[in-house]
Amino acid sequence: MKSSTSWGTALTAIGAAAIIALAPPTHAFPGVPLPLAPTDCDWIIFDTGSTINQDNGIQVKVQWGRSGGGTASFSSKGSDWSGPIRGGIVKGTNRVDFTIDFALTSGDFGGTTGAAPSNHYTGTIDQSGSASGTTVNNAGVTNGWTIGGGFKCIGRAPAPQPKADPVPISDPGPAAPAPAPVPVEKPPTDAVRMLIVRRVLDVQVTVSSIANIAGQCTYDAREVNGVGVPVSRTFDLAPRGSTTLTFLAPLLGQTYRVVVACQGDFKGQNVEFGRAEQDVSG
């Protein structure tokens, strides 16, 4: 982690791991265990909205995608957060397992500290199509959660029956299937988050990454009217790490546009895996 001071203002990604789990002491939802879902179901949920009700009072709004995943958002203490969903229903079971990496979208930047919240949700779907379980955030806090309906059960296709016809001895049998193509792993994109905390005399800019590669980032802050002194920095960012920079606050009436871009090596190829922009005023 590096730190520096100068004119300008900065951007940063992520500052509040504790917000989505601000709550009561660590525990899961109490209650009677739900009955097991039918064993002949493939559960699905897509192109619809759900609300994850956590037992700490947080309500996470979810919009499920057509092919899995989706986006989620919540509000707390005057700040708004949103992020992508990774995972969903475990194929062929009534279990759910997904993670949401949140980033601050608006609100009280001065009221957020630490790393951006990331929550891992696990649980089960009951016969009514509702789900419940526990969530653990990246600060180690555990809470219970429920989703009231929306999951649908579809029947599984019957297993193929073996053929009764004998194969002649002279018949060499079917040719061996061609090997399955190796999937091409895509480089990470949109993996950089930034959070700017405005204080009395200075601003703190925290840049963080959710990518599993190391990178080098450039920070550039320019006064929108071209009057203030521009500020540029270059700094390293560890895999899934964060860096905080400190700068003098802009003068009254000044507004700086802050841009951070990060590049790194992905399988021998130099790629830009994230970029963030934000305005900061004096």
PDB file of C-alpha atoms in Angstrom:
ATOM      1  CA  MET A   1       0.000   0.000   0.000  1.00  0.00           C
ATOM      2  CA  LYS A   2       1.252   3.472  -0.917  1.00  0.00           C
ATOM      3  CA  SER A   3       0.287   6.920   0.324  1.00  0.00           C
ATOM      4  CA  SER A   4       1.011  10.454  -1.021  1.00  0.00           C
ATOM      5  CA  THR A   5      -0.217  14.030  -0.664  1.00  0.00           C
ATOM      6  CA  SER A   6      -0.764  16.759  -3.316  1.00  0.00           C
ATOM      7  CA  TRP A   7      -3.325  19.059  -5.021  1.00  0.00           C
ATOM      8  CA  GLY A   8      -6.218  17.178  -6.500  1.00  0.00           C
ATOM      9  CA  THR A   9      -8.587  14.667  -5.344  1.00  0.00           C
ATOM     10  CA  ALA A  10      -8.852  11.122  -5.875  1.00  0.00           C
ATOM     11  CA  LEU A  11     -10.861   8.255  -6.487  1.00  0.00           C
ATOM     12  CA  THR A  12     -11.133   4.937  -4.808  1.00  0.00           C
ATOM     13  CA  ALA A  13     -12.878   1.872  -4.775  1.00  0.00           C
ATOM     14  CA  ILE A  14     -14.597   0.649  -1.852  1.00  0.00           C
ATOM     15  CA  GLY A  15     -14.859   1.463   1.625  1.00  0.00           C
ATOM     16  CA  ALA A  16     -17.429  -0.218   3.800  1.00  0.00           C
ATOM     17  CA  ALA A  17     -17.355  -3.907   4.431  1.00  0.00           C
ATOM     18  CA  ALA A  18     -19.309  -3.559   7.615  1.00  0.00           C
ATOM     19  CA  ILE A  19     -22.432  -1.786   6.285  1.00  0.00           C
ATOM     20  CA  ILE A  20     -24.321  -4.777   4.856  1.00  0.00           C
ATOM     21  CA  ALA A  21     -23.749  -6.710   8.029  1.00  0.00           C
ATOM     22  CA  LEU A  22     -24.002  -3.871  10.523  1.00  0.00           C
ATOM     23  CA  ALA A  23     -26.178  -5.632  12.759  1.00  0.00           C
ATOM     24  CA  PRO A  24     -27.061  -7.719  15.674  1.00  0.00           C
ATOM     25  CA  PRO A  25     -24.644 -10.314  17.017  1.00  0.00           C
ATOM     26  CA  THR A  26     -23.604 -13.068  14.653  1.00  0.00           C
ATOM     27  CA  HIS A  27     -26.350 -15.703  14.201  1.00  0.00           C
ATOM     28  CA  ALA A  28     -28.630 -17.348  11.650  1.00  0.00           C
ATOM     29  CA  PHE A  29     -32.394 -17.142  11.333  1.00  0.00           C
ATOM     30  CA  PRO A  30     -34.207 -19.061  14.105  1.00  0.00           C
ATOM     31  CA  GLY A  31     -37.130 -21.302  13.296  1.00  0.00           C
ATOM     32  CA  VAL A  32     -38.280 -24.822  12.484  1.00  0.00           C
ATOM     33  CA  PRO A  33     -36.277 -26.541   9.680  1.00  0.00           C
ATOM     34  CA  LEU A  34     -38.030 -26.365   6.309  1.00  0.00           C
ATOM     35  CA  PRO A  35     -39.067 -29.602   4.542  1.00  0.00           C
ATOM     36  CA  LEU A  36     -36.789 -30.900   1.825  1.00  0.00           C
ATOM     37  CA  ALA A  37     -37.645 -29.974  -1.753  1.00  0.00           C
ATOM     38  CA  PRO A  38     -38.791 -32.740  -4.165  1.00  0.00           C
ATOM     39  CA  THR A  39     -35.891 -34.812  -5.459  1.00  0.00           C
ATOM     40  CA  ASP A  40     -37.242 -34.757  -9.022  1.00  0.00           C
ATOM     41  CA  CYS A  41     -36.885 -30.973  -9.405  1.00  0.00           C
ATOM     42  CA  ASP A  42     -34.515 -28.774 -11.301  1.00  0.00           C
ATOM     43  CA  TRP A  43     -34.998 -25.362  -9.640  1.00  0.00           C
ATOM     44  CA  ILE A  44     -34.802 -22.183 -11.742  1.00  0.00           C
ATOM     45  CA  ILE A  45     -35.162 -18.424 -11.250  1.00  0.00           C
ATOM     46  CA  PHE A  46     -34.476 -15.766 -13.906  1.00  0.00           C
ATOM     47  CA  ASP A  47     -35.778 -12.508 -15.413  1.00  0.00           C
ATOM     48  CA  THR A  48     -37.494 -11.584 -12.150  1.00  0.00           C
ATOM     49  CA  GLY A  49     -36.908  -9.548  -9.019  1.00  0.00           C
ATOM     50  CA  SER A  50     -36.503 -10.800  -5.436  1.00  0.00           C
ATOM     51  CA  THR A  51     -35.858  -9.258  -2.030  1.00  0.00           C
ATOM     52  CA  ILE A  52     -33.306 -10.824   0.313  1.00  0.00           C
ATOM     53  CA  ASN A  53     -34.530 -10.020   3.839  1.00  0.00           C
ATOM     54  CA  GLN A  54     -31.624 -10.219   6.296  1.00  0.00           C
ATOM     55  CA  ASP A  55     -32.169 -10.559  10.031  1.00  0.00           C
ATOM     56  CA  ASN A  56     -30.125  -7.378  10.625  1.00  0.00           C
ATOM     57  CA  GLY A  57     -32.821  -5.287   8.879  1.00  0.00           C
ATOM     58  CA  ILE A  58     -30.984  -4.945   5.545  1.00  0.00           C
ATOM     59  CA  GLN A  59     -33.123  -5.588   2.426  1.00  0.00           C
ATOM     60  CA  VAL A  60     -31.123  -6.477  -0.686  1.00  0.00           C
ATOM     61  CA  LYS A  61     -33.012  -5.978  -3.982  1.00  0.00           C
ATOM     62  CA  VAL A  62     -32.066  -8.596  -6.590  1.00  0.00           C
ATOM     63  CA  GLN A  63     -32.721  -8.659 -10.343  1.00  0.00           C
ATOM     64  CA  TRP A  64     -31.941 -12.168 -11.594  1.00  0.00           C
ATOM     65  CA  GLY A  65     -30.455 -12.507 -15.091  1.00  0.00           C
ATOM     66  CA  ARG A  66     -31.813 -14.707 -17.880  1.00  0.00           C
ATOM     67  CA  SER A  67     -28.759 -16.993 -18.008  1.00  0.00           C
ATOM     68  CA  GLY A  68     -27.935 -16.903 -14.275  1.00  0.00           C
ATOM     69  CA  GLY A  69     -26.344 -14.334 -12.001  1.00  0.00           C
ATOM     70  CA  GLY A  70     -27.789 -10.810 -12.042  1.00  0.00           C
ATOM     71  CA  THR A  71     -27.385  -7.611 -10.027  1.00  0.00           C
ATOM     72  CA  ALA A  72     -28.183  -6.588  -6.452  1.00  0.00           C
ATOM     73  CA  SER A  73     -28.452  -3.355  -4.464  1.00  0.00           C
ATOM     74  CA  PHE A  74     -29.245  -2.072  -0.973  1.00  0.00           C
ATOM     75  CA  SER A  75     -29.365   1.222   0.966  1.00  0.00           C
ATOM     76  CA  SER A  76     -28.115   1.893   4.478  1.00  0.00           C
ATOM     77  CA  LYS A  77     -27.425   5.054   6.509  1.00  0.00           C
ATOM     78  CA  GLY A  78     -27.905   7.378   3.538  1.00  0.00           C
ATOM     79  CA  SER A  79     -25.615   5.423   1.197  1.00  0.00           C
ATOM     80  CA  ASP A  80     -26.513   3.251  -1.817  1.00  0.00           C
ATOM     81  CA  TRP A  81     -24.602   0.108  -2.824  1.00  0.00           C
ATOM     82  CA  SER A  82     -24.839  -2.218  -5.817  1.00  0.00           C
ATOM     83  CA  GLY A  83     -22.900  -5.069  -7.410  1.00  0.00           C
ATOM     84  CA  PRO A  84     -22.969  -8.200  -9.591  1.00  0.00           C
ATOM     85  CA  ILE A  85     -24.130 -11.660  -8.472  1.00  0.00           C
ATOM     86  CA  ARG A  86     -21.730 -14.585  -8.945  1.00  0.00           C
ATOM     87  CA  GLY A  87     -23.346 -18.016  -8.673  1.00  0.00           C
ATOM     88  CA  GLY A  88     -26.976 -18.965  -7.979  1.00  0.00           C
ATOM     89  CA  ILE A  89     -28.797 -22.348  -7.791  1.00  0.00           C
ATOM     90  CA  VAL A  90     -26.551 -25.425  -7.553  1.00  0.00           C
ATOM     91  CA  LYS A  91     -27.613 -27.471 -10.599  1.00  0.00           C
ATOM     92  CA  GLY A  92     -29.704 -30.555  -9.798  1.00  0.00           C
ATOM     93  CA  THR A  93     -30.205 -29.655  -6.110  1.00  0.00           C
ATOM     94  CA  ASN A  94     -32.365 -27.401  -3.941  1.00  0.00           C
ATOM     95  CA  ARG A  95     -29.270 -25.537  -2.716  1.00  0.00           C
ATOM     96  CA  VAL A  96     -28.283 -21.931  -3.514  1.00  0.00           C
ATOM     97  CA  ASP A  97     -24.721 -20.591  -3.363  1.00  0.00           C
ATOM     98  CA  PHE A  98     -23.846 -17.103  -4.615  1.00  0.00           C
ATOM     99  CA  THR A  99     -21.670 -14.065  -3.823  1.00  0.00           C
ATOM    100  CA  ILE A 100     -22.394 -10.336  -4.251  1.00  0.00           C
ATOM    101  CA  ASP A 101     -19.478  -7.858  -4.486  1.00  0.00           C
ATOM    102  CA  PHE A 102     -20.895  -4.437  -3.604  1.00  0.00           C
ATOM    103  CA  ALA A 103     -19.573  -0.993  -4.555  1.00  0.00           C
ATOM    104  CA  LEU A 104     -20.703   2.422  -3.281  1.00  0.00           C
ATOM    105  CA  THR A 105     -22.831   4.210  -5.913  1.00  0.00           C
ATOM    106  CA  SER A 106     -24.021   7.297  -4.004  1.00  0.00           C
ATOM    107  CA  GLY A 107     -24.381   8.740  -0.544  1.00  0.00           C
ATOM    108  CA  ASP A 108     -22.290   9.829   2.412  1.00  0.00           C
ATOM    109  CA  PHE A 109     -18.725   9.092   1.328  1.00  0.00           C
ATOM    110  CA  GLY A 110     -17.438  10.367   4.671  1.00  0.00           C
ATOM    111  CA  GLY A 111     -19.408   7.733   6.568  1.00  0.00           C
ATOM    112  CA  THR A 112     -17.768   4.716   4.957  1.00  0.00           C
ATOM    113  CA  THR A 113     -14.487   3.089   5.992  1.00  0.00           C
ATOM    114  CA  GLY A 114     -12.639  -0.140   5.313  1.00  0.00           C
ATOM    115  CA  ALA A 115     -13.040  -2.466   2.342  1.00  0.00           C
ATOM    116  CA  ALA A 116     -16.178  -2.614   0.214  1.00  0.00           C
ATOM    117  CA  PRO A 117     -18.708  -5.215   1.435  1.00  0.00           C
ATOM    118  CA  SER A 118     -18.763  -8.631  -0.232  1.00  0.00           C
ATOM    119  CA  ASN A 119     -21.389 -11.157   0.964  1.00  0.00           C
ATOM    120  CA  HIS A 120     -21.448 -14.952   0.407  1.00  0.00           C
ATOM    121  CA  TYR A 121     -24.976 -16.436   0.592  1.00  0.00           C
ATOM    122  CA  THR A 122     -25.770 -20.151   1.087  1.00  0.00           C
ATOM    123  CA  GLY A 123     -29.075 -21.864   1.795  1.00  0.00           C
ATOM    124  CA  THR A 124     -31.872 -24.146   0.550  1.00  0.00           C
ATOM    125  CA  ILE A 125     -35.134 -23.862  -1.415  1.00  0.00           C
ATOM    126  CA  ASP A 126     -38.283 -25.361   0.164  1.00  0.00           C
ATOM    127  CA  GLN A 127     -41.314 -26.929  -1.555  1.00  0.00           C
ATOM    128  CA  SER A 128     -43.137 -23.562  -1.770  1.00  0.00           C
ATOM    129  CA  GLY A 129     -40.351 -21.969  -3.853  1.00  0.00           C
ATOM    130  CA  SER A 130     -39.039 -19.826  -0.989  1.00  0.00           C
ATOM    131  CA  ALA A 131     -35.429 -19.947   0.221  1.00  0.00           C
ATOM    132  CA  SER A 132     -33.494 -19.271   3.414  1.00  0.00           C
ATOM    133  CA  GLY A 133     -29.990 -19.630   4.776  1.00  0.00           C
ATOM    134  CA  THR A 134     -27.025 -17.671   6.100  1.00  0.00           C
ATOM    135  CA  THR A 135     -24.694 -15.024   4.688  1.00  0.00           C
ATOM    136  CA  VAL A 136     -21.119 -14.232   5.732  1.00  0.00           C
ATOM    137  CA  ASN A 137     -19.488 -10.956   4.666  1.00  0.00           C
ATOM    138  CA  ASN A 138     -15.813 -10.194   4.150  1.00  0.00           C
ATOM    139  CA  ALA A 139     -15.630  -8.793   7.687  1.00  0.00           C
ATOM    140  CA  GLY A 140     -16.550 -12.259   9.048  1.00  0.00           C
ATOM    141  CA  VAL A 141     -20.083 -11.262  10.209  1.00  0.00           C
ATOM    142  CA  THR A 142     -22.841 -13.899   9.773  1.00  0.00           C
ATOM    143  CA  ASN A 143     -26.576 -13.184   9.383  1.00  0.00           C
ATOM    144  CA  GLY A 144     -29.689 -15.150   8.447  1.00  0.00           C
ATOM    145  CA  TRP A 145     -31.706 -14.383   5.292  1.00  0.00           C
ATOM    146  CA  THR A 146     -34.927 -15.364   3.489  1.00  0.00           C
ATOM    147  CA  ILE A 147     -36.389 -14.944  -0.019  1.00  0.00           C
ATOM    148  CA  GLY A 148     -40.198 -15.283  -0.086  1.00  0.00           C
ATOM    149  CA  GLY A 149     -40.949 -17.260  -3.250  1.00  0.00           C
ATOM    150  CA  GLY A 150     -39.964 -16.889  -6.908  1.00  0.00           C
ATOM    151  CA  PHE A 151     -38.077 -20.180  -7.358  1.00  0.00           C
ATOM    152  CA  LYS A 152     -39.738 -22.608  -9.811  1.00  0.00           C
ATOM    153  CA  CYS A 153     -39.492 -26.402 -10.011  1.00  0.00           C
ATOM    154  CA  ILE A 154     -39.236 -28.065 -13.425  1.00  0.00           C
ATOM    155  CA  GLY A 155     -39.216 -31.836 -14.035  1.00  0.00           C
ATOM    156  CA  ARG A 156     -36.010 -33.597 -14.910  1.00  0.00           C
ATOM    157  CA  ALA A 157     -35.719 -35.516 -18.178  1.00  0.00           C
ATOM    158  CA  PRO A 158     -35.838 -39.340 -17.646  1.00  0.00           C
ATOM    159  CA  ALA A 159     -32.548 -41.197 -17.846  1.00  0.00           C
ATOM    160  CA  PRO A 160     -31.918 -42.847 -21.258  1.00  0.00           C
ATOM    161  CA  GLN A 161     -32.717 -46.593 -21.386  1.00  0.00           C
ATOM    162  CA  PRO A 162     -30.012 -49.028 -22.590  1.00  0.00           C
ATOM    163  CA  LYS A 163     -30.549 -50.618 -25.990  1.00  0.00           C
ATOM    164  CA  ALA A 164     -31.438 -54.348 -25.971  1.00  0.00           C
ATOM    165  CA  ASP A 165     -30.101 -55.161 -29.474  1.00  0.00           C
ATOM    166  CA  PRO A 166     -26.800 -57.068 -29.303  1.00  0.00           C
ATOM    167  CA  VAL A 167     -23.836 -55.668 -31.167  1.00  0.00           C
ATOM    168  CA  PRO A 168     -22.366 -58.077 -33.801  1.00  0.00           C
ATOM    169  CA  ILE A 169     -18.842 -59.291 -33.039  1.00  0.00           C
ATOM    170  CA  SER A 170     -17.598 -57.825 -36.311  1.00  0.00           C
ATOM    171  CA  ASP A 171     -19.063 -54.430 -35.480  1.00  0.00           C
ATOM    172  CA  PRO A 172     -16.275 -52.225 -34.109  1.00  0.00           C
ATOM    173  CA  GLY A 173     -18.864 -50.127 -32.292  1.00  0.00           C
ATOM    174  CA  PRO A 174     -19.327 -46.383 -32.288  1.00  0.00           C
ATOM    175  CA  ALA A 175     -16.341 -44.153 -32.804  1.00  0.00           C
ATOM    176  CA  ALA A 176     -14.918 -42.488 -29.745  1.00  0.00           C
ATOM    177  CA  PRO A 177     -16.386 -39.023 -29.227  1.00  0.00           C
ATOM    178  CA  ALA A 178     -14.209 -36.065 -30.111  1.00  0.00           C
ATOM    179  CA  PRO A 179     -12.634 -34.384 -27.088  1.00  0.00           C
ATOM    180  CA  ALA A 180     -14.595 -31.457 -25.744  1.00  0.00           C
ATOM    181  CA  PRO A 181     -13.114 -28.074 -26.649  1.00  0.00           C
ATOM    182  CA  VAL A 182     -11.170 -26.411 -23.869  1.00  0.00           C
ATOM    183  CA  PRO A 183     -13.062 -23.295 -22.750  1.00  0.00           C
ATOM    184  CA  VAL A 184     -11.181 -20.030 -23.280  1.00  0.00           C
ATOM    185  CA  GLU A 185     -10.788 -18.095 -20.060  1.00  0.00           C
ATOM    186  CA  LYS A 186     -11.581 -14.423 -20.567  1.00  0.00           C
ATOM    187  CA  PRO A 187      -9.558 -11.654 -18.898  1.00  0.00           C
ATOM    188  CA  PRO A 188     -11.208  -9.750 -16.033  1.00  0.00           C
ATOM    189  CA  THR A 189     -12.995  -6.470 -16.796  1.00  0.00           C
ATOM    190  CA  ASP A 190     -14.722  -3.830 -14.651  1.00  0.00           C
ATOM    191  CA  ALA A 191     -12.854  -5.207 -11.609  1.00  0.00           C
ATOM    192  CA  VAL A 192     -11.705  -1.878 -10.109  1.00  0.00           C
ATOM    193  CA  ARG A 193     -13.663   0.015  -7.457  1.00  0.00           C
ATOM    194  CA  MET A 194     -12.947   3.425  -5.998  1.00  0.00           C
ATOM    195  CA  LEU A 195     -14.095   5.445  -2.999  1.00  0.00           C
ATOM    196  CA  ILE A 196     -13.246   9.107  -2.252  1.00  0.00           C
ATOM    197  CA  VAL A 197     -13.699  10.203   1.374  1.00  0.00           C
ATOM    198  CA  ARG A 198     -13.846  14.033   1.699  1.00  0.00           C
ATOM    199  CA  ARG A 199     -12.428  15.317   4.995  1.00  0.00           C
ATOM    200  CA  VAL A 200     -11.776  18.834   6.341  1.00  0.00           C
ATOM    201  CA  LEU A 201      -8.314  19.467   4.883  1.00  0.00           C
ATOM    202  CA  ASP A 202      -7.730  16.475   2.650  1.00  0.00           C
ATOM    203  CA  VAL A 203      -9.341  13.616   0.755  1.00  0.00           C
ATOM    204  CA  GLN A 204      -8.607   9.902   0.967  1.00  0.00           C
ATOM    205  CA  VAL A 205      -8.801   7.876  -2.248  1.00  0.00           C
ATOM    206  CA  THR A 206      -9.058   4.099  -1.902  1.00  0.00           C
ATOM    207  CA  VAL A 207      -8.687   1.950  -5.019  1.00  0.00           C
ATOM    208  CA  SER A 208      -9.459  -1.764  -4.766  1.00  0.00           C
ATOM    209  CA  SER A 209      -9.666  -4.733  -7.113  1.00  0.00           C
ATOM    210  CA  ILE A 210     -11.782  -7.900  -7.246  1.00  0.00           C
ATOM    211  CA  ALA A 211      -9.530  -9.406  -9.954  1.00  0.00           C
ATOM    212  CA  ASN A 212      -7.126 -12.265  -9.202  1.00  0.00           C
ATOM    213  CA  ILE A 213      -4.223 -10.596 -11.023  1.00  0.00           C
ATOM    214  CA  ALA A 214      -1.734  -7.948  -9.905  1.00  0.00           C
ATOM    215  CA  GLY A 215      -1.694  -4.634 -11.726  1.00  0.00           C
ATOM    216  CA  GLN A 216      -0.252  -1.158 -12.086  1.00  0.00           C
ATOM    217  CA  CYS A 217      -2.697   1.733 -11.883  1.00  0.00           C
ATOM    218  CA  THR A 218      -2.569   5.354 -13.008  1.00  0.00           C
ATOM    219  CA  TYR A 219      -4.375   8.078 -11.078  1.00  0.00           C
ATOM    220  CA  ASP A 220      -5.171  11.346 -12.876  1.00  0.00           C
ATOM    221  CA  ALA A 221      -7.059  14.311 -11.337  1.00  0.00           C
ATOM    222  CA  ARG A 222      -7.762  17.477 -13.362  1.00  0.00           C
ATOM    223  CA  GLU A 223      -9.738  20.593 -12.478  1.00  0.00           C
ATOM    224  CA  VAL A 224     -12.757  20.723 -14.784  1.00  0.00           C
ATOM    225  CA  ASN A 225     -12.264  24.421 -15.561  1.00  0.00           C
ATOM    226  CA  GLY A 226      -8.552  23.974 -16.248  1.00  0.00           C
ATOM    227  CA  VAL A 227      -7.534  26.315 -13.412  1.00  0.00           C
ATOM    228  CA  GLY A 228      -6.229  23.951 -10.725  1.00  0.00           C
ATOM    229  CA  VAL A 229      -2.942  22.087 -10.821  1.00  0.00           C
ATOM    230  CA  PRO A 230      -3.375  18.578 -12.338  1.00  0.00           C
ATOM    231  CA  VAL A 231      -2.190  15.583 -10.286  1.00  0.00           C
ATOM    232  CA  SER A 232      -0.938  12.233 -11.616  1.00  0.00           C
ATOM    233  CA  ARG A 233       0.263   9.133  -9.752  1.00  0.00           C
ATOM    234  CA  THR A 234       1.292   5.585 -10.633  1.00  0.00           C
ATOM    235  CA  PHE A 235       0.881   2.822  -8.024  1.00  0.00           C
ATOM    236  CA  ASP A 236       0.787  -0.977  -7.740  1.00  0.00           C
ATOM    237  CA  LEU A 237      -2.333  -2.975  -6.844  1.00  0.00           C
ATOM    238  CA  ALA A 238      -2.144  -6.544  -5.489  1.00  0.00           C
ATOM    239  CA  PRO A 239      -4.564  -9.305  -6.588  1.00  0.00           C
ATOM    240  CA  ARG A 240      -7.906  -8.601  -4.846  1.00  0.00           C
ATOM    241  CA  GLY A 241      -6.050  -5.883  -2.909  1.00  0.00           C
ATOM    242  CA  SER A 242      -6.491  -2.178  -2.214  1.00  0.00           C
ATOM    243  CA  THR A 243      -4.367   0.991  -2.024  1.00  0.00           C
ATOM    244  CA  THR A 244      -5.183   4.267  -0.238  1.00  0.00           C
ATOM    245  CA  LEU A 245      -3.815   7.646  -1.409  1.00  0.00           C
ATOM    246  CA  THR A 246      -4.149  10.960   0.476  1.00  0.00           C
ATOM    247  CA  PHE A 247      -4.329  14.391  -1.212  1.00  0.00           C
ATOM    248  CA  LEU A 248      -4.964  17.974  -0.114  1.00  0.00           C
ATOM    249  CA  ALA A 249      -8.618  18.895  -0.539  1.00  0.00           C
ATOM    250  CA  PRO A 250      -9.612  21.104  -3.524  1.00  0.00           C
ATOM    251  CA  LEU A 251     -10.206  24.793  -2.825  1.00  0.00           C
ATOM    252  CA  LEU A 252     -13.694  26.177  -2.391  1.00  0.00           C
ATOM    253  CA  GLY A 253     -15.369  26.375  -5.785  1.00  0.00           C
ATOM    254  CA  GLN A 254     -12.983  23.909  -7.444  1.00  0.00           C
ATOM    255  CA  THR A 255     -14.170  20.598  -8.929  1.00  0.00           C
ATOM    256  CA  TYR A 256     -11.728  17.890  -9.994  1.00  0.00           C
ATOM    257  CA  ARG A 257     -12.468  14.958 -12.320  1.00  0.00           C
ATOM    258  CA  VAL A 258     -10.643  11.857 -11.047  1.00  0.00           C
ATOM    259  CA  VAL A 259      -9.869   8.895 -13.325  1.00  0.00           C
ATOM    260  CA  VAL A 260      -8.146   5.662 -12.235  1.00  0.00           C
ATOM    261  CA  ALA A 261      -7.243   2.897 -14.707  1.00  0.00           C
ATOM    262  CA  CYS A 262      -5.473  -0.397 -13.887  1.00  0.00           C
ATOM    263  CA  GLN A 263      -3.606  -2.796 -16.177  1.00  0.00           C
ATOM    264  CA  GLY A 264      -2.034  -6.196 -15.503  1.00  0.00           C
ATOM    265  CA  ASP A 265      -0.712  -9.408 -17.005  1.00  0.00           C
ATOM    266  CA  PHE A 266      -3.358 -12.033 -17.852  1.00  0.00           C
ATOM    267  CA  LYS A 267      -1.833 -15.223 -19.299  1.00  0.00           C
ATOM    268  CA  GLY A 268       0.960 -13.255 -20.976  1.00  0.00           C
ATOM    269  CA  GLN A 269      -1.314 -10.483 -22.271  1.00  0.00           C
ATOM    270  CA  ASN A 270      -1.341  -6.936 -20.855  1.00  0.00           C
ATOM    271  CA  VAL A 271      -5.028  -6.029 -20.283  1.00  0.00           C
ATOM    272  CA  GLU A 272      -6.939  -3.173 -18.674  1.00  0.00           C
ATOM    273  CA  PHE A 273      -9.004  -4.915 -15.997  1.00  0.00           C
ATOM    274  CA  GLY A 274     -10.764  -1.878 -14.537  1.00  0.00           C
ATOM    275  CA  ARG A 275     -11.385   1.870 -14.744  1.00  0.00           C
ATOM    276  CA  ALA A 276     -13.266   4.234 -12.410  1.00  0.00           C
ATOM    277  CA  GLU A 277     -14.200   7.928 -12.585  1.00  0.00           C
ATOM    278  CA  GLN A 278     -15.613  10.428 -10.088  1.00  0.00           C
ATOM    279  CA  ASP A 279     -15.906  14.212  -9.476  1.00  0.00           C
ATOM    280  CA  VAL A 280     -14.781  15.798  -6.189  1.00  0.00           C
ATOM    281  CA  SER A 281     -15.545  19.416  -5.221  1.00  0.00           C
ATOM    282  CA  GLY A 282     -14.160  21.798  -2.650  1.00  0.00           C
TER     283      GLY A 282
END
